[in-house]
Amino acid sequence: LKGLLLVNLGSPDSPTKKDVKPYLAEFLMDSRVIDVPKALRTLLVKGIILQTRPKKSAKAYAKIWWEEGSPLVVISERFTKKLAAQLDMPVAL
């Protein structure tokens, strides 16, 4: 069985501080995103970054947010549907 799997880094559920904070926590705690020992990464992310960045990031997301949702998610879903219509194999996002 052949198929195509598309991936992206995700997006918060909405451009609000409440939704941006857990998204940033999950994203930035990934060792492939911040490549330092877990103790240092935890200190940086939870002790410093998550104290100020969610509010700033929420404002930035609000500037680009579409009525349908996150541009990254909307475009990825549209692209997945178009590929699935063109290819003779399953396509998943």
Short mmCIF file of the C-alpha atoms (twelve columns), coordinates in Angstrom:
data_MODEL
# 
_entry.id   MODEL 
# 
loop_
_atom_site.group_PDB 
_atom_site.id 
_atom_site.type_symbol 
_atom_site.label_atom_id 
_atom_site.label_alt_id 
_atom_site.label_comp_id 
_atom_site.label_asym_id 
_atom_site.label_seq_id 
_atom_site.Cartn_x 
_atom_site.Cartn_y 
_atom_site.Cartn_z 
_atom_site.pdbx_PDB_model_num 
ATOM 1  C CA . LEU A 1  0.000   0.000  0.000  1 
ATOM 2  C CA . LYS A 2  1.408   3.338  -1.042 1 
ATOM 3  C CA . GLY A 3  0.378   6.694  0.312  1 
ATOM 4  C CA . LEU A 4  1.545   10.226 0.872  1 
ATOM 5  C CA . LEU A 5  1.817   11.763 4.328  1 
ATOM 6  C CA . LEU A 6  2.065   15.545 4.575  1 
ATOM 7  C CA . VAL A 7  3.281   17.117 7.819  1 
ATOM 8  C CA . ASN A 8  3.656   20.593 9.218  1 
ATOM 9  C CA . LEU A 9  4.627   22.066 12.570 1 
ATOM 10 C CA . GLY A 10 1.064   22.771 13.598 1 
ATOM 11 C CA . SER A 11 -0.650  25.896 14.762 1 
ATOM 12 C CA . PRO A 12 -2.524  27.162 17.790 1 
ATOM 13 C CA . ASP A 13 -6.297  26.639 17.811 1 
ATOM 14 C CA . SER A 14 -6.889  30.387 17.783 1 
ATOM 15 C CA . PRO A 15 -4.846  33.602 17.853 1 
ATOM 16 C CA . THR A 16 -5.404  34.072 21.593 1 
ATOM 17 C CA . LYS A 17 -2.892  33.951 24.418 1 
ATOM 18 C CA . LYS A 18 -4.916  31.070 25.944 1 
ATOM 19 C CA . ASP A 19 -4.385  28.907 22.822 1 
ATOM 20 C CA . VAL A 20 -0.944  30.157 21.802 1 
ATOM 21 C CA . LYS A 21 0.679   29.335 25.158 1 
ATOM 22 C CA . PRO A 22 0.075   25.541 25.095 1 
ATOM 23 C CA . TYR A 23 0.979   25.428 21.401 1 
ATOM 24 C CA . LEU A 24 4.298   27.180 22.078 1 
ATOM 25 C CA . ALA A 25 4.956   24.933 25.085 1 
ATOM 26 C CA . GLU A 26 4.464   21.758 23.068 1 
ATOM 27 C CA . PHE A 27 6.394   23.061 20.054 1 
ATOM 28 C CA . LEU A 28 9.331   24.537 21.963 1 
ATOM 29 C CA . MET A 29 9.712   21.601 24.353 1 
ATOM 30 C CA . ASP A 30 10.465  19.356 21.373 1 
ATOM 31 C CA . SER A 31 14.148  18.466 21.529 1 
ATOM 32 C CA . ARG A 32 14.363  18.822 17.745 1 
ATOM 33 C CA . VAL A 33 13.280  22.474 17.992 1 
ATOM 34 C CA . ILE A 34 15.499  23.574 20.894 1 
ATOM 35 C CA . ASP A 35 18.460  21.204 20.871 1 
ATOM 36 C CA . VAL A 36 19.745  21.537 24.438 1 
ATOM 37 C CA . PRO A 37 19.497  19.229 27.470 1 
ATOM 38 C CA . LYS A 38 15.915  18.871 28.763 1 
ATOM 39 C CA . ALA A 39 16.596  20.688 32.050 1 
ATOM 40 C CA . LEU A 40 17.927  23.756 30.223 1 
ATOM 41 C CA . ARG A 41 15.134  23.592 27.628 1 
ATOM 42 C CA . THR A 42 12.539  23.429 30.426 1 
ATOM 43 C CA . LEU A 43 14.106  26.431 32.171 1 
ATOM 44 C CA . LEU A 44 14.214  28.422 28.935 1 
ATOM 45 C CA . VAL A 45 10.724  27.535 27.750 1 
ATOM 46 C CA . LYS A 46 8.719   27.412 30.968 1 
ATOM 47 C CA . GLY A 47 10.798  29.843 33.010 1 
ATOM 48 C CA . ILE A 48 11.413  32.546 30.414 1 
ATOM 49 C CA . ILE A 49 9.749   32.187 27.008 1 
ATOM 50 C CA . LEU A 50 6.247   31.212 28.151 1 
ATOM 51 C CA . GLN A 51 6.153   34.135 30.578 1 
ATOM 52 C CA . THR A 52 6.150   36.776 27.831 1 
ATOM 53 C CA . ARG A 53 6.039   35.271 24.348 1 
ATOM 54 C CA . PRO A 54 2.424   33.985 24.178 1 
ATOM 55 C CA . LYS A 55 0.960   37.504 24.342 1 
ATOM 56 C CA . LYS A 56 3.320   38.814 21.640 1 
ATOM 57 C CA . SER A 57 2.824   35.734 19.475 1 
ATOM 58 C CA . ALA A 58 -0.974  35.924 19.827 1 
ATOM 59 C CA . LYS A 59 -0.883  39.481 18.480 1 
ATOM 60 C CA . ALA A 60 1.245   38.347 15.533 1 
ATOM 61 C CA . TYR A 61 -1.076  35.400 14.812 1 
ATOM 62 C CA . ALA A 62 -4.106  37.714 14.976 1 
ATOM 63 C CA . LYS A 63 -2.622  39.833 12.169 1 
ATOM 64 C CA . ILE A 64 -2.437  36.892 9.754  1 
ATOM 65 C CA . TRP A 65 -5.340  34.734 10.988 1 
ATOM 66 C CA . TRP A 66 -8.009  33.911 8.418  1 
ATOM 67 C CA . GLU A 67 -11.736 33.667 8.997  1 
ATOM 68 C CA . GLU A 68 -11.445 29.906 8.324  1 
ATOM 69 C CA . GLY A 69 -8.626  29.523 10.866 1 
ATOM 70 C CA . SER A 70 -4.855  29.305 10.842 1 
ATOM 71 C CA . PRO A 71 -3.450  29.996 7.360  1 
ATOM 72 C CA . LEU A 72 -1.008  27.095 7.747  1 
ATOM 73 C CA . VAL A 73 -3.779  24.652 8.611  1 
ATOM 74 C CA . VAL A 74 -6.216  25.947 5.974  1 
ATOM 75 C CA . ILE A 75 -3.622  25.880 3.186  1 
ATOM 76 C CA . SER A 76 -2.360  22.441 4.260  1 
ATOM 77 C CA . GLU A 77 -5.890  21.025 4.213  1 
ATOM 78 C CA . ARG A 78 -6.612  22.533 0.782  1 
ATOM 79 C CA . PHE A 79 -3.323  21.196 -0.578 1 
ATOM 80 C CA . THR A 80 -4.069  17.730 0.828  1 
ATOM 81 C CA . LYS A 81 -7.469  17.653 -0.918 1 
ATOM 82 C CA . LYS A 82 -5.989  18.801 -4.242 1 
ATOM 83 C CA . LEU A 83 -3.221  16.206 -4.096 1 
ATOM 84 C CA . ALA A 84 -5.680  13.459 -3.194 1 
ATOM 85 C CA . ALA A 85 -7.766  14.366 -6.242 1 
ATOM 86 C CA . GLN A 86 -4.701  14.127 -8.528 1 
ATOM 87 C CA . LEU A 87 -2.941  11.068 -7.134 1 
ATOM 88 C CA . ASP A 88 -3.914  7.431  -7.252 1 
ATOM 89 C CA . MET A 89 -3.044  6.841  -3.594 1 
ATOM 90 C CA . PRO A 90 -4.213  7.897  -0.158 1 
ATOM 91 C CA . VAL A 91 -3.059  11.343 1.012  1 
ATOM 92 C CA . ALA A 92 -3.116  12.303 4.681  1 
ATOM 93 C CA . LEU A 93 -2.173  15.394 6.623  1 
# 
